[in-house]
Structures are given as structure tokens and as C-alpha cells.
mmCIF file of C-alpha atoms in Angstrom:
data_model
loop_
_atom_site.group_PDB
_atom_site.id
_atom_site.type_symbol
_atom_site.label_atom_id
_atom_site.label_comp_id
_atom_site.label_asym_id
_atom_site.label_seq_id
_atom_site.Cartn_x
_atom_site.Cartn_y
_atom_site.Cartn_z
ATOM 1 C CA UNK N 1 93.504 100.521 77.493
ATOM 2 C CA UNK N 2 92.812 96.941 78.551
ATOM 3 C CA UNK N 3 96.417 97.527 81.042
ATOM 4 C CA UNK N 4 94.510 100.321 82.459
ATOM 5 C CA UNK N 5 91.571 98.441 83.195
ATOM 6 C CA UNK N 6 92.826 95.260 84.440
ATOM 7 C CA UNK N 7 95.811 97.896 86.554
ATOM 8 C CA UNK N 8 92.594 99.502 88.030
ATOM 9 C CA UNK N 9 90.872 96.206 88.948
ATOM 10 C CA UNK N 10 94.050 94.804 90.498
ATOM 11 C CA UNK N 11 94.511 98.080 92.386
ATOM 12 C CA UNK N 12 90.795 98.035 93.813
ATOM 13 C CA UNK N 13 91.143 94.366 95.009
ATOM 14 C CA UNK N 14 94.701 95.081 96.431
ATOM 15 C CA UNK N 15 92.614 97.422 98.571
ATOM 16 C CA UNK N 16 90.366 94.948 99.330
ATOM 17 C CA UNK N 17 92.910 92.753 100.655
ATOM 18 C CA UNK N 18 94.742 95.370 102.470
ATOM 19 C CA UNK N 19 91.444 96.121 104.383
ATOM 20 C CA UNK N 20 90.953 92.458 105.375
ATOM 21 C CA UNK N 21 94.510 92.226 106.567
ATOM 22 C CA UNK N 22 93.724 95.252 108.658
ATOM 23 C CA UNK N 23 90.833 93.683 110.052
ATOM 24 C CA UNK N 24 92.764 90.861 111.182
ATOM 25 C CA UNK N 25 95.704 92.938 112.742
ATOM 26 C CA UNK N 26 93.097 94.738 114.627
ATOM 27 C CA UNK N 27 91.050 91.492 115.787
ATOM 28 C CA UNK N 28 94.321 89.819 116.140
ATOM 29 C CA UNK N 29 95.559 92.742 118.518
ATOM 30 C CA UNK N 30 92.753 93.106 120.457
ATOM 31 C CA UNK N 31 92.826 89.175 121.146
ATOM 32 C CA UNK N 32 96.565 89.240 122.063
ATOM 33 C CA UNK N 33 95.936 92.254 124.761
ATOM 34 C CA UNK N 34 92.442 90.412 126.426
ATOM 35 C CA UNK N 35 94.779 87.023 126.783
ATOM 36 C CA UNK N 36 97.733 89.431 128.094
ATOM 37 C CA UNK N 37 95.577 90.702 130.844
ATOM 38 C CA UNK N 38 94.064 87.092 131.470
ATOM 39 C CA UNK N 39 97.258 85.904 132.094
ATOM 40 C CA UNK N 40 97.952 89.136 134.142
ATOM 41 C CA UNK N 41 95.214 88.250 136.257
ATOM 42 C CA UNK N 42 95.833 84.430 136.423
ATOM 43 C CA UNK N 43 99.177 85.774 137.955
ATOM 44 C CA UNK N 44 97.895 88.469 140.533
ATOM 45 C CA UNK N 45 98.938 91.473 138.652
ATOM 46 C CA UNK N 46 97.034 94.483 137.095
ATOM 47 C CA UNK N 47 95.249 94.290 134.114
ATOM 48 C CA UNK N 48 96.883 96.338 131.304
ATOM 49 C CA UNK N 49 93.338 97.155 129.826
ATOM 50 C CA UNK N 50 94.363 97.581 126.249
ATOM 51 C CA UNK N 51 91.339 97.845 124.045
ATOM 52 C CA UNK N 52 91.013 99.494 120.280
ATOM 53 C CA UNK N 53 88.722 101.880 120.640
ATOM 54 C CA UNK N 54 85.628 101.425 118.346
ATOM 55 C CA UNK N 55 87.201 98.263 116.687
ATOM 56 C CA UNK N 56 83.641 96.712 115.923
ATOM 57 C CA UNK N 57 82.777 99.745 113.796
ATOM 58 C CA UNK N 58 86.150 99.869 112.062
ATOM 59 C CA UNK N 59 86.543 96.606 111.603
ATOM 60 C CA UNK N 60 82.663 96.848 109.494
ATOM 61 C CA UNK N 61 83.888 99.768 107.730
ATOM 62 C CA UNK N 62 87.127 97.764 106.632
ATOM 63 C CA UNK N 63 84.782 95.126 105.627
ATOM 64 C CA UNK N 64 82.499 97.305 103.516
ATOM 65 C CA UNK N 65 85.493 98.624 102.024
ATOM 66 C CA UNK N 66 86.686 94.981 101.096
ATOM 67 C CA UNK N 67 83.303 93.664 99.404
ATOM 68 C CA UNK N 68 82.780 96.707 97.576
ATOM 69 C CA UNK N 69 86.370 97.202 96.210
ATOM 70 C CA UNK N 70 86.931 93.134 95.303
ATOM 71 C CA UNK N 71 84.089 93.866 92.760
ATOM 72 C CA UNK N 72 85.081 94.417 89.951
ATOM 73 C CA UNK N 73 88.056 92.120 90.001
ATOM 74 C CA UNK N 74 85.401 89.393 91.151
ATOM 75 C CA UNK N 75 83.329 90.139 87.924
ATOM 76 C CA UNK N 76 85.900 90.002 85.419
ATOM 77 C CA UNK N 77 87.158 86.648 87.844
ATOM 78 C CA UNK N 78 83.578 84.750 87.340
ATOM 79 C CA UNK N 79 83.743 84.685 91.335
ATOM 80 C CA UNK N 80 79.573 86.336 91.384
ATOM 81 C CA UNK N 81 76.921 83.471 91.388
ATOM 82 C CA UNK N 82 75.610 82.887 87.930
ATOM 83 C CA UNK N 83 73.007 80.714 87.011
ATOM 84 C CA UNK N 84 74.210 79.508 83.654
ATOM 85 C CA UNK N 85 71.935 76.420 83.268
ATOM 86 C CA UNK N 86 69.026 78.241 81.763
ATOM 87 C CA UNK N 87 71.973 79.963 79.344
ATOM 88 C CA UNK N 88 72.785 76.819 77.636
ATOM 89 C CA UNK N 89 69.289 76.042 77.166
ATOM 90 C CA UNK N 90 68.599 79.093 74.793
ATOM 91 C CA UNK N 91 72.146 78.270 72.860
ATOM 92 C CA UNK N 92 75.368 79.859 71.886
ATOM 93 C CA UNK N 93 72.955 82.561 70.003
ATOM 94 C CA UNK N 94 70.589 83.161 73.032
ATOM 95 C CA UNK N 95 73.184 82.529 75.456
ATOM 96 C CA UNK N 96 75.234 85.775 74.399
ATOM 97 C CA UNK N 97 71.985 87.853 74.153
ATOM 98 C CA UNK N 98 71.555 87.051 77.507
ATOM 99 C CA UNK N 99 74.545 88.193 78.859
ATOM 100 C CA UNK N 100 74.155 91.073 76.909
ATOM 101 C CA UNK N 101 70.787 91.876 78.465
ATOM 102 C CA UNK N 102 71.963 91.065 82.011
ATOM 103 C CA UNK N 103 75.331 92.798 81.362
ATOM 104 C CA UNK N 104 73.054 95.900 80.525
ATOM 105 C CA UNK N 105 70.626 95.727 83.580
ATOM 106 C CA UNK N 106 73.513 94.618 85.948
ATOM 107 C CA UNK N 107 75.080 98.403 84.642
ATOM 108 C CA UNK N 108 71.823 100.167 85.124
ATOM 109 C CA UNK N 109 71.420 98.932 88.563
ATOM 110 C CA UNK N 110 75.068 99.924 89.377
ATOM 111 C CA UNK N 111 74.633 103.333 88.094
ATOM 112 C CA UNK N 112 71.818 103.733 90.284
ATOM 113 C CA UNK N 113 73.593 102.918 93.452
ATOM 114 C CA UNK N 114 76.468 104.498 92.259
ATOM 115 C CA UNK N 115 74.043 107.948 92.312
ATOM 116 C CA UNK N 116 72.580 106.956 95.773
ATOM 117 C CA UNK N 117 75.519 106.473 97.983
ATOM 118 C CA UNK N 118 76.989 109.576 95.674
ATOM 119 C CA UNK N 119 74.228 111.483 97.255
ATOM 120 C CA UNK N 120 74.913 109.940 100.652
ATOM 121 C CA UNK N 121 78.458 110.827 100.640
ATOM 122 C CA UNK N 122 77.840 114.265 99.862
ATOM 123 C CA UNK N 123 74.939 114.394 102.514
ATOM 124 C CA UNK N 124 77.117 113.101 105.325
ATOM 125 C CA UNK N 125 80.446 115.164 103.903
ATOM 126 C CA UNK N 126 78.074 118.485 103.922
ATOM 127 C CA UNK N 127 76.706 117.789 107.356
ATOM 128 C CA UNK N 128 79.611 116.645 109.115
ATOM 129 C CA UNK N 129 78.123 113.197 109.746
ATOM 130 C CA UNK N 130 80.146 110.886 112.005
ATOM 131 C CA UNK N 131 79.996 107.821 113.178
ATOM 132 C CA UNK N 132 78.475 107.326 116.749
ATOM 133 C CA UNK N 133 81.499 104.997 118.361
ATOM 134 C CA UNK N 134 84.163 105.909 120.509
ATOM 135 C CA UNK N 135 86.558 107.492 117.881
ATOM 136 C CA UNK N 136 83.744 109.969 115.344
ATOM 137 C CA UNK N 137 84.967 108.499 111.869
ATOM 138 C CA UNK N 138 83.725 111.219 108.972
ATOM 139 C CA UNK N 139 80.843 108.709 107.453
ATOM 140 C CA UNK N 140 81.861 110.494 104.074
ATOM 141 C CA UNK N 141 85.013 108.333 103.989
ATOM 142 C CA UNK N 142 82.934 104.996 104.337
ATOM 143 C CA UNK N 143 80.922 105.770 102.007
ATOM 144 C CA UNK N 144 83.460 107.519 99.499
ATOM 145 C CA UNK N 145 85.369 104.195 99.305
ATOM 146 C CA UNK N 146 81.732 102.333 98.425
ATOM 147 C CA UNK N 147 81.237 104.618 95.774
ATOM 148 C CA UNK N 148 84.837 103.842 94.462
ATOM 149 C CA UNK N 149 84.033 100.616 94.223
ATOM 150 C CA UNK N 150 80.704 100.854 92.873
ATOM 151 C CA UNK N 151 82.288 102.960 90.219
ATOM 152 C CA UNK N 152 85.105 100.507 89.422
ATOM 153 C CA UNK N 153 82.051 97.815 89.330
ATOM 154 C CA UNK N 154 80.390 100.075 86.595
ATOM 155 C CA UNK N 155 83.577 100.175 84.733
ATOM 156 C CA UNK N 156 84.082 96.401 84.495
ATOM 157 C CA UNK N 157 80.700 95.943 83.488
ATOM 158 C CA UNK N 158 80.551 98.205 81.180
ATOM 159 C CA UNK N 159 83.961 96.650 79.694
ATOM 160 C CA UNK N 160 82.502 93.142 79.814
ATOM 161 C CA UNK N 161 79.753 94.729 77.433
ATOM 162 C CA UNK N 162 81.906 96.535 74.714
ATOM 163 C CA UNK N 163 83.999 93.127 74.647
ATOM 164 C CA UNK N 164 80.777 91.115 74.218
ATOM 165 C CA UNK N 165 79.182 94.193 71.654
ATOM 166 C CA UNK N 166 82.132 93.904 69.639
ATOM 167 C CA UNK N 167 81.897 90.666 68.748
ATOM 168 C CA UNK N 168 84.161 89.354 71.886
ATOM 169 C CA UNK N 169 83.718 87.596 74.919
ATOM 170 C CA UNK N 170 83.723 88.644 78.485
ATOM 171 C CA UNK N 171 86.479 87.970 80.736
ATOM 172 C CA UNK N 172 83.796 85.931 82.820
ATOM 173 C CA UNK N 173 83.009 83.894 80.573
ATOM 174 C CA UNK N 174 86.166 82.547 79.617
ATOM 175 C CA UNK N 175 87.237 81.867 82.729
ATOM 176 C CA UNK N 176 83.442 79.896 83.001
ATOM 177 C CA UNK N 177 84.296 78.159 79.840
ATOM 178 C CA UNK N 178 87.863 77.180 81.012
ATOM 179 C CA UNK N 179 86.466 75.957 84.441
ATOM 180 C CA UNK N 180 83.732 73.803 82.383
ATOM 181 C CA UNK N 181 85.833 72.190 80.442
ATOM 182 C CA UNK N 182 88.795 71.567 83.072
ATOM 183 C CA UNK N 183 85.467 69.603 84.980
ATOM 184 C CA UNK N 184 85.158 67.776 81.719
ATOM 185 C CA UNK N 185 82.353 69.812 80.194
ATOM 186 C CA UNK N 186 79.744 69.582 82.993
#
């Protein structure tokens, strides 16, 4: 099970990097053709007038799709902002209780937005909602991939909580406690 898990959260943040990367081929295209017909100009000739159509809107959708699919893998990476100072004041004890109670809110919350963009995606899949830029991108598919990783989000929380239930630790938290004590216990 646990190669399933961590194979899912390396998958989602693959996808996360893919969509980055795409955002910079796009940017990086776009800036390549705008200098080309600079230096067209500079020299007398016609512009080219290469543009991507609707490249600020799919360059935000790529975007979404990278912060919402790096999730999980962030989680289990101790990459989300913690505020572990008041932790150690409550002890090893109170500490873990903690995490167990924010671990449990953290997975209610997600649930919830899992259900709301569910019902968004289905809205905007049953009405044929597009977007309103040059090329009409189904909104369904936007959203569809922020549900996936909403859901792979759940999924890690969730297994952060059965490792901490039974008795474990979270993935976070080792890689907090390694980090701490590589800094010399600060």
C-alpha cells in the first residue's frame, strides 16, 4: 500500500512539474516570436505576428493545475507552513494530539472543497461552460484536474492520520525532525 501511495503522490507532482514546464515553453515561445518580429522590424521587414492564442488563460490554468497537484507530495514533503513553536510548548504528548486534531480538520476542510469544485465541475461539464478567451477551453477540465488534486490532498492527509493513529509518525514530521536536528536542534 504505502508504494501505491507514495507512486500516486509522485505521479500528481510529476504533473505538477510537467504543467510548469509547459508554462514556460509557452511564455518562452511567445517571447522568442515578439523578439523575432522586433528584430524583423529593426531590419525593415514584415512582422511574422506569431502569438499563442489565449496564453494568459492557459498559462493560469497550467498553474492551477501545478499548485493543486504538488499537494499532496508537498504535505507528506513538510514543504506547507507550519507553526510548530506552540507544538513544542504542549510536549511530545500534546504535540501529537495536535497534529492529530489539525490532521483531522485539515481533512474535513479538504473534503469540503473536494465536494464544491465536484459540484462545479459537474455544473460547468453539464452546461457546456467554457472559458471566455480566444480558444473556448471546457472549464470542466480546469476544474477536473483541481479536484484530482484536492482528492490526492485528502488521501495524504488522511494517510498522515492512520500513520499518526497507529501509533506512527507522519511523513511530515520526520522530515521536520530531520531538518531540526541537521540545524542543530533549533
Amino acid at each position: 500500500m504505502r508504494k501505491a501511495l507514495d507512486a500516486l503522490y509522485g505521479a500528481a507532482l510529476v504533473g505538477a512539474c510537467l504543467s510548469m514546464i509547459a508554462i514556460a515553453v509557452l511564455v518562452f515561445v511567445q517571447v522568442a516570436a515578439r523578439m523575432v518580429d522586433a528584430v524583423a522590424v529593426f531590419l525593415g521587414l514584415p512582422r511574422y505576428g506569431f502569438t499563442i492564442p489565449s496564453l494568459a488563460e492557459i498559462g493560469g490554468f497550467l498553474f492551477v493545475a501545478s499548485a493543486f497537484l504538488a499537494l499532496a507530495a508537498t504535505l507528506r514533503a513538510a514543504g506547507h507552513v507550519r507553526v510548530t513553536l506552540l507544538m513544542r510548548w504542549f510536549g511530545p504528548r500534546g504535540d501529537r494530539i495536535m497534529t492529530v486534531v489539525v490532521l483531522l480538520s485539515a481533512l474535513g476542510l479538504t473534503a469540503f472543497a473536494v465536494w464544491s469544485v465536484w459540484l462545479l465541475t459537474r455544473a460547468s461539464f453539464e452546461r457546456g461552460s467554457v472559458s471566455v478567451g480566444i480558444i473556448a477551453i471546457p472549464l470542466w477540465i480546469p476544474q477536473g484536474v483541481m479536484m484530482l488534486g484536492l482528492v490526492i490532498f485528502a488521501i495524504a492527509l488522511l494517510d498522515e492520520l492512520v500513520s499518526m493513529l497507529r501509533g506512527g509518525e507522519a511523513a511530515f514530521r520526520t522530515v521536520e525532525n530531520r531538518r531540526e536536528a541537521a540545524e542543530g536542534g533549533h
